[in-house]
Coordinates of C-alpha atoms in Angstrom, one line a residue:
N1 CA 17.4 -16.2 0.1
S2 CA 19.4 -13.6 -1.2
L3 CA 16.7 -11.1 -0.9
L4 CA 16.0 -11.9 2.6
D5 CA 19.9 -11.6 3.0
E6 CA 19.6 -8.1 1.5
Y7 CA 16.9 -7.0 3.9
L8 CA 18.8 -8.1 6.9
C9 CA 21.7 -6.1 6.3
S10 CA 19.6 -2.8 5.3
P11 CA 19.4 0.1 7.4
E12 CA 16.2 0.0 8.4
Y13 CA 16.4 -3.8 9.6
K14 CA 19.2 -2.6 11.6
K15 CA 17.2 0.3 13.3
L16 CA 14.3 -2.3 14.1
S17 CA 17.0 -4.4 15.9
S18 CA 18.6 -1.8 17.8
L19 CA 15.3 -0.8 19.0
H20 CA 14.1 -4.3 20.1
P21 CA 17.8 -6.0 21.3
H22 CA 16.2 -9.0 23.0
I23 CA 14.2 -10.2 20.3
Q24 CA 16.4 -13.1 18.3
L25 CA 16.0 -13.6 14.6
V26 CA 16.5 -17.0 13.4
R27 CA 16.7 -18.3 9.6
D28 CA 16.2 -21.6 8.6
L29 CA 16.7 -21.1 5.0
T30 CA 17.0 -24.3 2.4
A31 CA 20.2 -24.7 0.6
E32 CA 18.4 -25.1 -2.9
L33 CA 18.1 -22.6 -5.5
L34 CA 14.7 -21.0 -5.5
P35 CA 14.9 -18.6 -8.4
I36 CA 11.8 -16.2 -8.7
S37 CA 11.2 -13.6 -11.5
C38 CA 10.6 -10.0 -8.9
S39 CA 11.0 -6.5 -8.4
A40 CA 13.4 -6.7 -5.7
V41 CA 12.6 -3.5 -3.9
H42 CA 8.9 -4.7 -3.4
I43 CA 9.8 -8.1 -2.4
K44 CA 12.3 -6.7 0.2
K45 CA 9.8 -4.3 1.4
T46 CA 7.2 -7.4 1.9
F47 CA 9.9 -8.8 4.1
M48 CA 10.2 -5.6 5.8
N49 CA 6.7 -5.3 6.8
L50 CA 6.0 -8.7 8.0
V51 CA 9.4 -9.0 10.1
T52 CA 7.8 -5.2 11.5
N53 CA 4.7 -6.5 12.3
G54 CA 6.4 -9.8 14.0
V55 CA 8.8 -7.9 16.1
E56 CA 6.1 -5.1 17.4
S57 CA 3.5 -7.9 18.2
M58 CA 5.7 -9.3 20.7
G59 CA 7.4 -8.1 24.0
E60 CA 10.6 -7.2 25.3
T61 CA 11.9 -10.8 24.4
G62 CA 10.9 -13.5 21.7
T63 CA 12.1 -15.0 18.5
I64 CA 11.1 -14.6 14.8
R65 CA 11.9 -17.5 12.9
I66 CA 12.3 -17.5 8.9
I67 CA 11.9 -20.5 6.9
S68 CA 12.2 -20.9 3.4
R69 CA 11.8 -24.1 1.3
R70 CA 10.8 -25.4 -2.3
L71 CA 7.1 -26.7 -2.8
G72 CA 6.2 -29.1 -5.8
K73 CA 2.3 -29.3 -6.7
S74 CA 0.9 -28.8 -3.6
G75 CA 1.5 -25.0 -3.7
P76 CA -1.5 -22.5 -3.7
G77 CA -2.2 -22.5 -7.6
A78 CA -3.0 -24.6 -10.4
G79 CA -0.7 -25.1 -13.4
Q80 CA 2.4 -23.8 -11.4
K81 CA 4.6 -26.8 -10.9
Q82 CA 7.0 -25.3 -8.5
W83 CA 6.6 -22.8 -5.9
A84 CA 9.1 -20.9 -3.3
E85 CA 7.7 -20.6 0.2
L86 CA 9.0 -18.3 2.8
A87 CA 7.2 -18.3 6.3
I88 CA 7.8 -15.7 8.7
R89 CA 6.8 -17.0 12.3
D90 CA 6.5 -14.7 15.5
E91 CA 5.6 -15.4 19.2
G92 CA 3.6 -12.5 19.8
S93 CA -0.3 -12.0 20.6
G94 CA -1.6 -13.6 17.7
I95 CA -4.7 -12.8 15.7
G96 CA -8.3 -12.2 17.3
A97 CA -11.1 -13.9 15.6
E98 CA -12.5 -10.1 14.7
D99 CA -9.2 -9.2 12.9
S100 CA -8.7 -12.4 10.8
D101 CA -11.2 -11.6 8.3
H102 CA -9.8 -8.1 7.5
I103 CA -6.1 -8.2 8.1
F104 CA -5.2 -7.9 4.4
E105 CA -8.0 -5.1 4.1
P106 CA -6.6 -1.7 3.1
F107 CA -6.6 0.6 6.0
Y108 CA -7.4 -1.9 8.4
T109 CA -5.1 -1.9 11.2
T110 CA -5.1 -3.0 15.3
K111 CA -2.7 -0.2 15.8
K112 CA -2.9 3.6 16.5
M113 CA -2.9 5.4 13.5
G114 CA 0.0 7.7 13.1
R115 CA 1.8 5.8 15.8
S116 CA 3.0 2.4 15.0
G117 CA 1.5 2.2 11.2
T118 CA -1.0 3.6 8.7
G119 CA -3.0 0.1 8.4
L120 CA -1.3 -0.1 4.6
G121 CA 1.5 -2.4 5.5
L122 CA -0.3 -5.8 5.2
A123 CA -2.4 -4.2 2.3
V124 CA 1.2 -3.6 0.4
V125 CA 2.3 -7.3 1.1
W126 CA -1.1 -8.5 -0.3
N127 CA -0.9 -6.2 -3.5
T128 CA 2.8 -7.1 -3.8
M129 CA 2.2 -11.1 -3.8
D130 CA -0.8 -10.4 -6.2
D131 CA 1.1 -8.6 -8.8
H132 CA 3.6 -11.5 -8.5
G133 CA 1.2 -14.0 -9.3
G134 CA 1.9 -15.3 -5.4
S135 CA -0.1 -15.4 -2.4
V136 CA -0.1 -14.7 1.3
T137 CA -1.7 -16.4 4.1
V138 CA -1.9 -16.0 8.1
E139 CA -2.7 -18.2 10.8
N140 CA -2.3 -18.3 14.7
N141 CA 0.5 -20.9 15.7
S142 CA -1.1 -24.0 16.7
D143 CA 2.0 -25.3 19.0
G144 CA 2.4 -21.9 20.8
P145 CA 1.7 -18.2 20.6
G146 CA 2.0 -15.9 17.7
T147 CA 1.2 -16.3 14.1
T148 CA 2.8 -17.3 10.9
F149 CA 2.6 -15.4 7.6
V150 CA 3.4 -17.6 4.6
L151 CA 4.5 -16.5 1.3
H152 CA 4.4 -18.3 -2.0
F153 CA 6.2 -17.3 -5.1
P154 CA 6.1 -19.1 -8.5
L155 CA 9.6 -20.6 -9.5
A156 CA 11.1 -19.7 -12.4
E157 CA 11.6 -22.4 -14.5
A158 CA 15.3 -22.4 -14.4
A159 CA 18.0 -20.2 -12.5
G160 CA 18.2 -18.5 -16.0
E161 CA 15.3 -16.7 -15.9
R162 CA 15.8 -14.9 -12.8
Q163 CA 15.1 -11.2 -14.0
E164 CA 13.9 -7.8 -12.5
A165 CA 10.3 -7.6 -13.4
V166 CA 7.9 -4.9 -12.6
P167 CA 4.0 -4.8 -12.2
Q168 CA 2.3 -4.5 -15.6
V169 CA 1.3 -1.0 -15.3
D170 CA 3.7 1.2 -13.3
L171 CA 1.5 3.3 -11.1
S172 CA 4.4 5.0 -9.2
G173 CA 4.2 8.9 -9.0
R174 CA 7.5 11.2 -10.2
G175 CA 7.3 13.2 -7.0
E176 CA 4.2 15.4 -8.1
Q177 CA 2.6 17.4 -5.4
I178 CA -0.8 16.4 -4.3
L179 CA -3.2 18.3 -2.1
V180 CA -5.9 16.1 0.1
V181 CA -8.9 18.0 1.0
D182 CA -11.3 15.8 3.1
D183 CA -13.0 16.9 6.7
E184 CA -12.3 13.3 8.0
P185 CA -9.1 13.1 9.9
Q186 CA -8.6 9.4 9.2
Q187 CA -9.5 9.7 5.5
R188 CA -6.7 12.4 5.0
D189 CA -4.3 10.5 6.8
I190 CA -5.4 6.8 4.6
A191 CA -5.3 9.2 1.5
A192 CA -2.0 11.1 2.4
A193 CA -0.2 7.4 3.1
I194 CA -1.5 5.8 -0.1
L195 CA -0.3 8.3 -2.4
K196 CA 3.1 8.7 -0.4
N197 CA 3.7 5.0 -0.7
Y198 CA 3.1 5.6 -4.5
G199 CA 5.7 8.3 -4.5
Y200 CA 4.0 11.7 -4.6
R201 CA 4.5 14.9 -1.9
V202 CA 1.4 15.0 -0.1
D203 CA -0.2 17.9 2.0
T204 CA -3.6 17.5 3.7
V205 CA -6.2 20.2 4.8
A206 CA -9.6 19.8 6.8
S207 CA -11.8 22.1 4.7
G208 CA -12.5 23.7 1.5
E209 CA -11.2 27.4 2.7
E210 CA -8.1 25.7 4.0
A211 CA -7.6 24.6 0.3
I212 CA -8.2 27.7 -1.5
A213 CA -6.0 29.3 1.0
F214 CA -3.1 26.6 0.7
C215 CA -3.3 27.1 -3.4
G216 CA -3.6 30.7 -2.9
Q217 CA 0.3 30.2 -1.8
Q218 CA 1.2 27.5 -3.9
P219 CA 0.1 25.9 -7.0
V220 CA -0.3 21.9 -6.7
D221 CA -0.1 19.4 -9.4
L222 CA -3.3 17.6 -8.5
V223 CA -6.0 18.1 -5.8
L224 CA -7.9 15.3 -4.3
L225 CA -11.2 16.4 -3.3
D226 CA -13.9 14.8 -0.9
M227 CA -17.0 15.9 -2.6
I228 CA -19.5 16.6 0.5
M229 CA -17.7 18.1 3.4
A230 CA -19.8 19.8 6.5
P231 CA -19.7 22.6 7.4
G232 CA -18.5 24.5 4.4
I233 CA -18.4 24.4 0.8
N234 CA -18.5 21.0 -1.3
G235 CA -15.9 19.5 -3.6
R236 CA -17.4 21.0 -6.7
Q237 CA -17.0 24.8 -5.3
I238 CA -13.8 24.1 -4.2
H239 CA -12.7 23.2 -7.5
E240 CA -14.4 26.1 -9.1
K241 CA -12.3 28.5 -7.0
I242 CA -9.1 26.7 -7.4
C243 CA -9.8 26.9 -11.2
A244 CA -10.1 30.6 -11.0
M245 CA -6.6 30.7 -9.6
Y246 CA -5.4 27.8 -12.1
P247 CA -7.3 27.4 -15.1
G248 CA -7.4 23.6 -16.0
Q249 CA -6.6 22.4 -12.6
K250 CA -6.2 18.9 -12.0
A251 CA -8.5 17.1 -9.6
V252 CA -9.8 13.8 -8.5
F253 CA -13.1 14.0 -7.0
V254 CA -13.9 11.4 -4.2
S255 CA -17.3 10.5 -2.7
G256 CA -19.5 7.6 -1.2
Y257 CA -22.1 8.0 -3.5
S258 CA -22.3 7.6 -7.6
E259 CA -21.4 10.5 -9.9
D260 CA -23.9 12.7 -9.7
E261 CA -25.1 16.6 -11.3
E262 CA -22.3 18.3 -9.0
I263 CA -19.6 16.1 -10.1
R264 CA -20.9 16.5 -13.9
R265 CA -21.0 20.2 -13.3
A266 CA -17.0 20.0 -11.8
R267 CA -15.7 18.1 -14.9
E268 CA -17.0 21.1 -17.2
L269 CA -14.1 23.0 -15.5
G270 CA -11.1 20.9 -16.5
I271 CA -9.4 17.8 -16.4
C272 CA -10.9 15.9 -13.3
G273 CA -11.7 12.4 -12.2
F274 CA -13.9 10.5 -9.8
I275 CA -13.6 7.5 -7.4
K276 CA -16.1 6.0 -5.4
K277 CA -15.4 5.5 -1.4
P278 CA -14.3 3.0 -0.2
Y279 CA -11.6 2.9 -2.4
S280 CA -8.7 0.2 -2.8
M281 CA -4.8 1.8 -3.1
E282 CA -5.0 0.5 -6.4
E283 CA -8.2 2.4 -7.3
L284 CA -6.7 5.9 -5.9
A285 CA -3.5 5.4 -7.5
R286 CA -4.9 4.5 -10.9
A287 CA -7.3 7.4 -11.0
V288 CA -4.5 10.3 -9.9
K289 CA -1.9 8.7 -12.5
K290 CA -4.4 8.7 -15.3
E291 CA -5.3 12.5 -14.5
L292 CA -1.6 13.5 -14.1
Q293 CA 0.1 11.5 -17.1
P294 CA -3.0 11.6 -19.7
Q295 CA -0.4 9.9 -22.1
A296 CA -0.6 6.5 -20.0
A297 CA -4.3 6.6 -19.9
G298 CA -4.4 4.0 -22.6
S299 CA -2.6 1.6 -20.4
I300 CA -4.4 2.0 -17.3
Q301 CA -7.9 0.6 -17.0
G302 CA -10.6 1.4 -14.5

């Protein structure tokens, strides 16, 4: 309840409210204490994503209702006696049958890329809840239009156990500069959105020639390279040319195929990693973190 109040007092919510002045938000929160062990920043971002989605799913008017309560053993997980439940209910257009099975997948969006969203919002929600040992579900409302997203958090045994916690492995960047090289516009946008979400500074280019020209003007901490691009030189050739300017240039190669001879040749040039498409948010973050901060590699598996 406290984290929800903090989000509703935030500049982000105030801006959303000013853009949609005729949409009402109603709180129906239990008076019981619901102590959870969590990263407050991530949980408030979860609230922001779900409230924003709910507001944007409606027209000029409508109501967002937020409900919290304590659950007993009827919660989602075995072995956890008590759960905190928070439901966010909107009166929007609902979820189509073709979308319901994909809505929490990374990059899946029914919005326009670059306009209303990147497709990362609900994937971030799912990952955050998973990191906290909880869950998120969604269903269309049975008694009217719209959807209800339900979050379940394991309750701490007592209020005295409340504490700030972070995921076991911190995959966040430290503001390092990354150049994304991919000939597919949507793939560039997806990779850039993920990396920005993890705290990196990101530039994108559409070809190897553009990548070489960019690096000729300024160095970068890491290059994320699509291995096969047409027309033009491939990822390994791009890496060779950048390494001629900056020996030991760090890179992560991306391909829809398994690691092949071209990638093995690229590894001989210096530090580089490899991930296969399609990748998850976490897989990309782990690969980049592993190359940029090799001292942390022992605690970053995969």
